[in-house]
Coordinates of C-alpha atoms in Angstrom, one line a residue:
M1 CA 23.1 6.8 32.3
P2 CA 22.0 9.5 29.7
D3 CA 18.3 10.2 29.1
R4 CA 18.7 9.2 25.5
F5 CA 20.8 6.8 23.5
P6 CA 20.8 6.1 19.7
V7 CA 20.4 2.7 18.2
S8 CA 20.8 1.5 14.6
A9 CA 17.8 -0.3 13.2
V10 CA 17.6 -1.5 9.6
G11 CA 19.6 1.6 8.5
A12 CA 17.6 4.1 10.5
V13 CA 19.0 5.8 13.6
I14 CA 16.4 5.8 16.4
D15 CA 16.9 7.8 19.6
V16 CA 15.6 5.9 22.6
D17 CA 14.2 8.2 25.2
V18 CA 14.4 6.7 28.7
S19 CA 14.0 10.0 30.6
G20 CA 10.7 9.0 32.0
R21 CA 12.0 5.9 33.8
D22 CA 14.1 5.5 37.0
A23 CA 17.9 4.8 37.0
E24 CA 17.6 1.1 37.4
F25 CA 15.4 0.8 34.2
R26 CA 17.8 3.1 32.3
V27 CA 20.7 0.7 33.1
R28 CA 18.6 -2.3 32.0
A29 CA 17.6 -0.6 28.7
H30 CA 21.2 0.4 28.0
E31 CA 22.4 -3.2 28.6
A32 CA 19.6 -4.8 26.5
W33 CA 20.4 -2.6 23.5
A34 CA 24.2 -2.8 23.8
D35 CA 24.6 -4.6 20.5
A36 CA 22.5 -2.1 18.5
R37 CA 24.0 1.1 19.9
Y38 CA 24.9 3.7 17.2
D39 CA 28.2 5.4 17.5
G40 CA 28.2 7.6 14.4
D41 CA 27.3 11.3 14.1
R42 CA 24.1 11.1 12.0
P43 CA 21.1 12.9 13.6
A44 CA 18.3 10.6 14.7
D45 CA 15.6 9.7 12.2
A46 CA 13.0 9.3 14.9
V47 CA 12.6 9.3 18.7
V48 CA 11.0 6.5 20.6
A49 CA 10.1 7.2 24.2
V50 CA 9.8 4.3 26.6
R51 CA 6.2 3.8 27.8
E52 CA 5.9 5.3 31.2
T53 CA 2.7 3.5 32.3
L54 CA 4.0 0.0 32.0
D55 CA 6.0 -2.1 34.5
D56 CA 9.7 -2.6 33.6
A57 CA 9.3 -6.0 31.9
A58 CA 6.4 -4.8 29.8
A59 CA 8.1 -1.5 29.0
L60 CA 11.3 -3.2 27.8
S61 CA 9.3 -5.6 25.7
M62 CA 7.3 -2.9 24.1
L63 CA 10.4 -0.8 23.5
S64 CA 11.6 -3.5 21.0
T65 CA 8.3 -3.3 19.2
D66 CA 8.2 0.5 19.2
V67 CA 11.8 0.9 17.9
T68 CA 11.0 -1.6 15.1
I69 CA 7.9 0.1 14.0
A70 CA 9.6 3.5 14.0
A71 CA 12.5 2.2 11.9
L72 CA 10.4 0.4 9.4
A73 CA 8.1 3.4 9.0
H74 CA 11.1 5.7 8.4
R75 CA 12.3 3.5 5.5
R76 CA 9.0 2.4 4.1
A77 CA 9.3 4.3 0.8
E78 CA 12.9 3.4 0.1
P79 CA 14.0 0.7 -2.3
V80 CA 14.8 -1.8 0.5
W81 CA 13.2 -5.2 1.2
M82 CA 12.4 -5.3 4.9
L83 CA 11.9 -8.9 5.6
H84 CA 10.7 -10.4 9.0
A85 CA 13.7 -12.6 9.5
A86 CA 16.8 -13.5 11.4
G87 CA 20.2 -13.1 9.9
L88 CA 23.7 -14.4 10.5
A89 CA 27.0 -13.3 8.8
D90 CA 30.3 -15.0 8.3
E91 CA 33.6 -13.3 8.6
S92 CA 33.5 -12.0 5.1
G93 CA 30.1 -10.4 5.5
R94 CA 28.0 -13.0 3.7
V95 CA 24.6 -13.1 5.2
V96 CA 22.1 -16.0 5.3
V97 CA 18.5 -14.8 6.0
L98 CA 16.1 -17.0 7.9
S99 CA 12.4 -15.9 7.5
A100 CA 9.3 -17.3 9.2
P101 CA 6.3 -16.0 11.1
S102 CA 6.7 -14.9 14.7
G103 CA 7.1 -17.7 17.3
T104 CA 8.4 -20.3 14.8
G105 CA 12.1 -20.4 15.6
K106 CA 14.0 -17.4 14.3
T107 CA 15.3 -16.2 17.7
T108 CA 16.3 -19.8 18.7
A109 CA 18.1 -20.2 15.4
A110 CA 19.8 -16.8 15.7
R111 CA 21.0 -17.6 19.2
H112 CA 22.3 -21.1 18.2
L113 CA 24.0 -20.0 15.0
S114 CA 25.6 -17.0 16.7
Q115 CA 28.0 -19.4 18.3
R116 CA 29.6 -19.6 14.9
Y117 CA 28.5 -16.5 13.0
A118 CA 27.9 -12.8 13.7
Y119 CA 24.4 -11.8 14.8
V120 CA 22.7 -9.5 12.3
S121 CA 19.1 -9.6 13.6
D122 CA 16.4 -11.9 14.9
E123 CA 13.6 -9.5 13.9
T124 CA 14.0 -7.7 10.5
I125 CA 16.6 -7.9 7.7
A126 CA 16.8 -4.8 5.4
I127 CA 18.1 -5.8 2.0
A128 CA 19.0 -3.1 -0.4
A129 CA 18.3 -3.3 -4.2
D130 CA 22.0 -4.3 -4.7
G131 CA 21.9 -7.0 -2.1
G132 CA 23.5 -5.1 0.7
V133 CA 22.2 -5.7 4.2
E134 CA 21.5 -3.3 7.0
P135 CA 21.7 -4.9 10.4
Y136 CA 19.2 -4.6 13.3
R137 CA 21.0 -6.1 16.3
K138 CA 18.1 -5.6 18.7
P139 CA 17.9 -7.5 22.0
L140 CA 16.9 -11.1 21.7
S141 CA 13.3 -11.6 22.9
I142 CA 13.4 -14.7 25.1
I143 CA 10.5 -16.5 26.7
E144 CA 10.8 -16.8 30.5
A145 CA 8.5 -19.1 32.4
H146 CA 7.9 -16.7 35.3
S147 CA 7.1 -13.6 33.2
A148 CA 4.2 -12.7 31.0
H149 CA 6.6 -10.7 28.8
K150 CA 9.6 -11.9 26.8
A151 CA 12.9 -10.8 28.4
Q152 CA 15.0 -8.4 26.3
V153 CA 18.7 -9.6 26.4
A154 CA 21.7 -8.5 24.3
L155 CA 23.1 -11.5 22.6
S156 CA 26.7 -10.4 23.5
S157 CA 25.8 -10.8 27.2
F158 CA 25.8 -14.6 26.7
D159 CA 29.3 -15.1 25.1
G160 CA 30.6 -11.7 24.2
G161 CA 29.2 -11.9 20.7
R162 CA 31.1 -11.8 17.4
P163 CA 32.1 -8.6 15.6
L164 CA 29.9 -7.6 12.7
P165 CA 31.8 -7.2 9.4
A166 CA 31.7 -3.6 8.0
V167 CA 30.0 -4.6 4.7
L168 CA 27.2 -7.2 4.6
R169 CA 25.7 -8.9 1.5
V170 CA 22.8 -11.4 1.3
V171 CA 23.8 -14.8 -0.2
K172 CA 20.7 -16.9 0.6
I173 CA 17.1 -16.4 1.7
V174 CA 15.6 -19.3 3.6
V175 CA 12.1 -20.0 4.8
I176 CA 12.5 -22.0 8.0
D177 CA 10.0 -24.6 9.0
R178 CA 10.7 -26.0 12.4
S179 CA 8.4 -28.6 13.8
P180 CA 8.5 -31.4 16.4
D181 CA 7.3 -33.6 13.6
G182 CA 9.9 -32.3 11.2
P183 CA 12.7 -34.5 9.7
E184 CA 15.4 -35.6 12.0
T185 CA 17.9 -34.8 9.2
P186 CA 17.2 -31.3 7.9
S187 CA 15.8 -31.2 4.4
L188 CA 16.0 -28.4 1.8
E189 CA 13.4 -27.7 -0.8
E190 CA 14.1 -25.2 -3.6
L191 CA 11.3 -22.6 -4.1
D192 CA 10.5 -21.0 -7.4
I193 CA 9.9 -17.3 -7.4
A194 CA 6.1 -17.7 -7.3
E195 CA 6.2 -20.0 -4.2
A196 CA 8.8 -17.7 -2.6
L197 CA 6.6 -14.6 -3.1
E198 CA 3.6 -16.3 -1.6
L199 CA 5.6 -17.3 1.5
L200 CA 7.7 -14.2 1.9
G201 CA 5.1 -11.6 1.0
P202 CA 3.3 -11.9 4.3
Q203 CA 6.6 -11.5 6.1
T204 CA 7.5 -8.3 4.3
S205 CA 6.9 -4.9 5.9
Y206 CA 5.4 -2.2 3.7
L207 CA 5.4 -4.6 0.8
C208 CA 3.4 -2.1 -1.4
D209 CA 5.7 0.9 -0.8
G210 CA 8.7 1.8 -2.8
E211 CA 9.2 1.3 -6.5
A212 CA 8.6 -2.1 -8.3
P213 CA 8.6 -4.3 -5.1
L214 CA 8.0 -7.6 -6.9
Q215 CA 10.6 -6.8 -9.5
R216 CA 13.2 -6.0 -6.8
I217 CA 12.4 -9.1 -4.7
A218 CA 12.6 -11.4 -7.8
A219 CA 15.9 -9.8 -8.8
L220 CA 17.3 -10.5 -5.3
L221 CA 16.0 -14.1 -5.3
R222 CA 17.6 -14.7 -8.7
A223 CA 20.9 -13.2 -7.6
T224 CA 21.0 -15.6 -4.5
G225 CA 20.1 -18.7 -6.5
G226 CA 16.5 -18.7 -5.4
A227 CA 14.9 -19.1 -2.0
V228 CA 14.7 -22.4 -0.2
R229 CA 12.6 -23.9 2.5
L230 CA 14.5 -25.6 5.4
R231 CA 12.5 -28.2 7.3
Y232 CA 14.0 -29.4 10.6
R233 CA 13.2 -30.7 14.0
E234 CA 16.1 -29.5 16.2
V235 CA 18.1 -26.4 15.6
A236 CA 21.3 -28.1 16.5
G237 CA 21.1 -30.1 13.3
I238 CA 21.1 -27.2 10.8
D239 CA 24.8 -26.0 11.2
E240 CA 26.2 -27.8 8.2
V241 CA 23.2 -26.7 6.0
I242 CA 23.8 -23.1 6.9
E243 CA 27.5 -23.4 6.4
G244 CA 26.8 -24.7 2.8
M245 CA 24.5 -21.8 2.1
L246 CA 27.1 -19.3 3.2
R247 CA 29.3 -20.6 0.3
T248 CA 26.6 -19.7 -2.3
E249 CA 28.1 -17.9 -5.3
L250 CA 27.6 -14.2 -5.2
R251 CA 25.9 -12.8 -8.3
P252 CA 25.2 -9.3 -9.3
V253 CA 21.6 -8.2 -8.9
D254 CA 19.8 -7.2 -12.1
A255 CA 18.4 -3.7 -12.4
V256 CA 14.6 -3.4 -12.4
S257 CA 12.2 -1.0 -14.1
P258 CA 9.0 0.2 -12.4
R259 CA 5.8 -0.8 -14.3
P260 CA 3.9 2.0 -16.0
T261 CA 1.1 3.3 -13.9
T262 CA -2.4 3.0 -15.3
S263 CA -5.8 4.0 -14.0
A264 CA -8.5 1.4 -13.9
A265 CA -11.2 4.1 -14.1
A266 CA -9.6 5.7 -17.2
S267 CA -9.3 2.4 -19.1
A268 CA -12.8 1.1 -18.3
G269 CA -15.4 1.5 -21.0
S270 CA -18.9 0.4 -21.6
G271 CA -19.0 -3.4 -21.9
T272 CA -15.3 -3.9 -21.2
F273 CA -13.3 -5.3 -18.3
A274 CA -10.5 -3.4 -16.6
H275 CA -7.7 -4.1 -14.3
A276 CA -8.2 -3.0 -10.7
D277 CA -5.5 -0.7 -9.3
I278 CA -2.4 -2.8 -8.6
V279 CA 1.1 -2.0 -7.2
D280 CA 3.2 -4.3 -9.3
E281 CA 3.1 -7.4 -11.6
L282 CA 5.7 -10.0 -12.6
D283 CA 5.9 -12.4 -15.5
L284 CA 7.0 -15.8 -14.2
D285 CA 7.3 -18.0 -17.3
G286 CA 3.6 -19.1 -17.7
R287 CA 2.4 -17.6 -14.4
T288 CA 1.8 -14.0 -13.4
A289 CA 2.4 -12.6 -9.9
I290 CA 0.3 -9.5 -9.0
L291 CA 0.7 -7.3 -6.0
Q292 CA -2.3 -5.4 -4.7
R293 CA -2.6 -3.1 -1.8
T294 CA -4.9 -4.2 1.1
P295 CA -6.1 -2.4 4.2
T296 CA -3.5 -4.3 6.2
G297 CA -0.6 -4.2 3.7
G298 CA -0.4 -6.1 0.5
R299 CA -1.4 -9.4 -1.1
V300 CA 0.4 -11.3 -3.8
H301 CA -1.8 -13.2 -6.2
V302 CA -0.2 -15.8 -8.5
L303 CA -2.2 -16.6 -11.6
D304 CA -1.6 -19.8 -13.6
G305 CA -3.4 -21.9 -16.2
I306 CA -5.4 -19.4 -18.4
G307 CA -5.1 -16.8 -15.7
P308 CA -2.1 -14.9 -17.1
S309 CA -3.8 -14.8 -20.6
L310 CA -7.0 -13.5 -19.0
W311 CA -5.1 -10.9 -17.1
A312 CA -3.2 -9.7 -20.1
A313 CA -6.3 -9.6 -22.4
A314 CA -8.8 -8.2 -19.9
H315 CA -7.8 -4.6 -19.7
G316 CA -10.3 -2.4 -21.7
R317 CA -11.7 -5.4 -23.7
T318 CA -15.0 -7.1 -24.0
L319 CA -15.8 -10.7 -23.1
D320 CA -15.9 -11.7 -26.8
D321 CA -12.5 -10.2 -27.4
I322 CA -11.1 -12.0 -24.3
V323 CA -12.5 -15.3 -25.3
D324 CA -11.0 -15.0 -28.8
T325 CA -7.6 -14.2 -27.3
V326 CA -7.7 -17.1 -24.9
V327 CA -8.8 -19.6 -27.5
A328 CA -6.0 -18.4 -29.8
E329 CA -3.4 -18.9 -27.1
H330 CA -4.7 -22.1 -25.5
G331 CA -7.0 -23.7 -28.1
E332 CA -10.6 -24.8 -27.7
P333 CA -11.2 -26.7 -24.4
E334 CA -11.5 -30.5 -24.6
T335 CA -14.8 -30.3 -22.7
G336 CA -17.2 -27.5 -22.0
D337 CA -17.8 -24.2 -23.8
A338 CA -14.9 -21.7 -24.1
R339 CA -17.1 -18.7 -23.5
S340 CA -18.6 -20.2 -20.3
I341 CA -15.1 -21.2 -19.0
V342 CA -13.6 -17.8 -19.7
Q343 CA -16.6 -16.0 -18.2
A344 CA -16.4 -18.1 -15.0
A345 CA -12.6 -17.5 -14.7
L346 CA -13.1 -13.7 -15.2
Q347 CA -15.7 -13.7 -12.5
E348 CA -13.1 -15.3 -10.1
L349 CA -10.7 -12.4 -10.9
V350 CA -13.5 -9.9 -10.2
E351 CA -14.3 -11.6 -6.9
D352 CA -10.6 -11.5 -6.0
G353 CA -10.6 -7.8 -6.6
L354 CA -8.2 -7.9 -9.6
L355 CA -10.7 -7.0 -12.3
Q356 CA -13.5 -4.6 -12.6
E357 CA -16.7 -5.8 -14.2
P358 CA -18.0 -4.2 -17.4
T359 CA -20.4 -1.3 -17.1
T360 CA -23.3 -0.6 -19.3
Q361 CA -24.3 2.8 -20.4
T362 CA -27.8 3.9 -19.7

């Protein structure tokens, strides 16, 4: 077996370096990554060396993590939505995407549904701005009772696998919710864009990188008829639901325009509020979604009620100006004082890190 072999991961080519391990491990690594092997002539985008200090099981498990991290980091600034999800494709290349936190059923669903559909990934789905999908056919990570580490197994080793269509296109994005207390008959709940952003934002890698991330995600959700939540008890019961989703009408994805960049410091004046630095914002018919960078990634805030009016009015304006604007849009409150209500709501936005408080000159 060669010292290195290339794999395809969410559109990146990663060279896996197994030179530091013995021949038996090299064979195991080659077999585990059989479905993801890259056969083209592109140079590698990154090299990942197998960790030499770990035992074989731990090293194979960490290899999956390290390849994933390298691939995601390589594509972080590109206009691609990298969603922590499983994916299955029909013969025409239509892909249903199943997103959920780790340990909540993605791999089980991918393994079950691969009996009927082509395996795209059980880890990350990369969705381009036009809806195209880049596969990541990494080994399945399977819990074994006798091991502290998940076994890394090529899906094709179970039943030979199904060929992956040359062109893939997302048709439905699903938040899966598997629970022993879930409904015996799977149920579907449509999610509006605000709900989808709150659920899918934490499952998105490098959410704050690339241009107009909220705009791009919203455009993809609209093109696929909106995200849904699938609640179920047993994976064997979801086949008909998935088959129906794969018949979703394909729609073109709307183009998006990056928001103008503004500096909070430059807009702040004496006695005026100012927006804190944000990555993107999205108008959602009476609500406003705001994406802000955090030390661990990004956070999506969804404002409703008078929140969108406060947000729109608060940049570079005084409390009195903001109160006048909110009253003009919403009317006087039935109970309480408008100024006190607006001031309290503004303080919440300050505490959430979305607004900067007025400064006073000395």
